[in-house]
Amino acid sequence: MTFSRGSEPATPVSLPPLQGRAGVAHWIATVGLFCMPALVLTLPQNLLPYGILLLLSTLLAPDYLWRARGLAGRPVKVLAWLVVAAIAFALLSIHLFEQGLRDIDNRSRFVVIPWIALWVCALRPDIRWLWAGALAGLLGTMVLSILQVAGGAPRADLSTNAIVLADIVLVLMVLLVFCRPHQRWTWVIVGMVAGCVTIVLSGSRGVWLALLALLVVMAMSLRWRTGRARLGVLLALVAIAGTLTLTIPSLREQVRLTELKHDVVRMERGDSDSSAGARVERLQVAYETFLDHPLTGVGIGHFDSAMQRLPVCRDDPSEQRCHLGHAHNDLAEWAATQGAPGLLLLLAIYGVPLWVFTGLHRRSGEQTFRGPAAAGIMVVVTYVLCGITQSMFAHQITASFYVTIVGLLAGLSIVQGNTRRLALARAQAQAQASG
């Protein structure tokens, strides 16, 4: 899967040095690249510090961003069309159901994707700061989670909720693994351990599949012995972790395995008033709602109105599980609220960036599965897998983090590919001159 001819400049673009106000903007962008992953969970303001730095550096050098369009090429144009589609479908939904603009708040965040990609292409912050920020974010989040649980909280959730905390931590682990500089495996292992500790303390079970996918891809992409040996070591570690989880009562309680067992028993008795039962119930509601409203759904952000088809929700307006705000599943959420067009849009929101990153990775010059494009692929995969048990775009932080990281990694991939092609062209020119 590659981009068609003309998707990027035919020849590498020689980039001028960043001096004066552009140099100041470059350093602000570098600080922003570090702060984004470092502060997203450790501060209650989440991405606000990064957003301020993004805006400030953009205002310092807007002409550089405009000229970066030539370097950005078709990948950013494709992402821009995705933004147009996301906003257009959201506006159509609120028009059909006479909703307010507030209902498309999370979808409106998609507009930053091309902006951030151009920002990276123009100001060229070093990817090593993104990696360092991810490491700092994982360590800081672990410390805060330990303090929270030690203070009596049943689950770590910091300034968000436990499920979102685990989802974002897993994406930080993706950045840590695939954006790593050379010879930094010690810190990668430290960060991975910190991430796993936080996930355990969060008690979130929805990230397990995505975590396993990350570990498998990481093991298979390493240059150590054979693929079979790496996979064997990984399976052994997973088996050890599983054994510890099942045999240590306090650990089993923290990851909520006992609760899951009780939930299954209650579902077998017809009781859906539990964590697992509510999810199954919402899937059934989403399916029935989609059949009733296949073209429009019930309106963006209004899944709770679909829950009114349940007698318990009609009879008891205060029933908590009737007012969770979303379906706890991406497919169910988009199908029930926007119908078939919503399903197609969700496919594009994940599929288009996946296609873009795959093409960028093939043109990156990387010999192994690493670098910003590889990280972008794994971010999309992580969101898809976490979306099985969570509505990833129903929460401000997960929606904002997705559009931010897609824009950042797209820009970093473009700059990396251009830099390597430029170095190759110069080496070939020198060889011809000396010959």
Short mmCIF file of N, CA and C in Angstrom, two decimals, residues 77-93 107-108 110-111 341-342 344-349:
data_model
loop_
_atom_site.label_atom_id
_atom_site.label_comp_id
_atom_site.label_asym_id
_atom_site.label_seq_id
_atom_site.Cartn_x
_atom_site.Cartn_y
_atom_site.Cartn_z
N LYS A 77 -3.10 16.51 2.76
CA LYS A 77 -4.33 16.82 2.03
C LYS A 77 -5.40 15.75 2.29
N VAL A 78 -4.98 14.50 2.30
CA VAL A 78 -5.92 13.41 2.57
C VAL A 78 -6.50 13.55 3.97
N LEU A 79 -5.64 13.86 4.95
CA LEU A 79 -6.12 14.04 6.32
C LEU A 79 -7.05 15.26 6.41
N ALA A 80 -6.77 16.29 5.62
CA ALA A 80 -7.64 17.47 5.62
C ALA A 80 -9.04 17.12 5.10
N TRP A 81 -9.11 16.28 4.07
CA TRP A 81 -10.42 15.86 3.57
C TRP A 81 -11.16 15.01 4.60
N LEU A 82 -10.42 14.25 5.39
CA LEU A 82 -11.04 13.49 6.48
C LEU A 82 -11.68 14.44 7.49
N VAL A 83 -10.97 15.53 7.78
CA VAL A 83 -11.51 16.54 8.70
C VAL A 83 -12.81 17.12 8.15
N VAL A 84 -12.81 17.45 6.87
CA VAL A 84 -14.01 18.00 6.24
C VAL A 84 -15.19 17.03 6.38
N ALA A 85 -14.93 15.75 6.13
CA ALA A 85 -15.99 14.75 6.23
C ALA A 85 -16.52 14.63 7.65
N ALA A 86 -15.61 14.61 8.64
CA ALA A 86 -16.02 14.47 10.04
C ALA A 86 -16.89 15.65 10.48
N ILE A 87 -16.48 16.86 10.12
CA ILE A 87 -17.24 18.04 10.50
C ILE A 87 -18.58 18.09 9.76
N ALA A 88 -18.56 17.74 8.47
CA ALA A 88 -19.78 17.80 7.66
C ALA A 88 -20.84 16.83 8.19
N PHE A 89 -20.44 15.60 8.51
CA PHE A 89 -21.39 14.63 9.04
C PHE A 89 -21.94 15.08 10.39
N ALA A 90 -21.08 15.67 11.21
CA ALA A 90 -21.53 16.14 12.52
C ALA A 90 -22.54 17.28 12.37
N LEU A 91 -22.26 18.22 11.47
CA LEU A 91 -23.19 19.33 11.24
C LEU A 91 -24.52 18.83 10.68
N LEU A 92 -24.46 17.83 9.80
CA LEU A 92 -25.69 17.27 9.25
C LEU A 92 -26.54 16.64 10.36
N SER A 93 -25.88 15.94 11.29
CA SER A 93 -26.61 15.29 12.37
C SER A 93 -27.31 16.30 13.27
N ARG A 107 -16.08 16.28 17.96
CA ARG A 107 -15.80 16.11 16.53
C ARG A 107 -15.09 17.34 15.95
N SER A 108 -15.39 18.52 16.50
CA SER A 108 -14.77 19.74 15.98
C SER A 108 -13.26 19.76 16.20
N PHE A 110 -11.21 17.66 15.29
CA PHE A 110 -10.50 17.11 14.14
C PHE A 110 -9.83 18.18 13.29
N VAL A 111 -10.27 19.43 13.41
CA VAL A 111 -9.71 20.49 12.57
C VAL A 111 -8.23 20.72 12.85
N PRO A 341 -24.14 6.06 7.77
CA PRO A 341 -23.10 7.06 7.50
C PRO A 341 -22.10 7.19 8.64
N GLY A 342 -22.58 7.04 9.87
CA GLY A 342 -21.67 7.08 11.02
C GLY A 342 -20.69 5.94 11.02
N LEU A 344 -19.57 4.37 8.35
CA LEU A 344 -18.60 4.65 7.29
C LEU A 344 -17.61 5.72 7.73
N LEU A 345 -18.10 6.71 8.46
CA LEU A 345 -17.21 7.76 8.95
C LEU A 345 -16.22 7.21 9.97
N LEU A 346 -16.69 6.34 10.86
CA LEU A 346 -15.78 5.72 11.83
C LEU A 346 -14.71 4.91 11.11
N LEU A 347 -15.11 4.18 10.07
CA LEU A 347 -14.15 3.43 9.28
C LEU A 347 -13.10 4.36 8.67
N ALA A 348 -13.53 5.53 8.21
CA ALA A 348 -12.59 6.49 7.63
C ALA A 348 -11.68 7.11 8.69
N ILE A 349 -12.23 7.39 9.87
CA ILE A 349 -11.45 8.02 10.93
C ILE A 349 -10.29 7.13 11.36
#
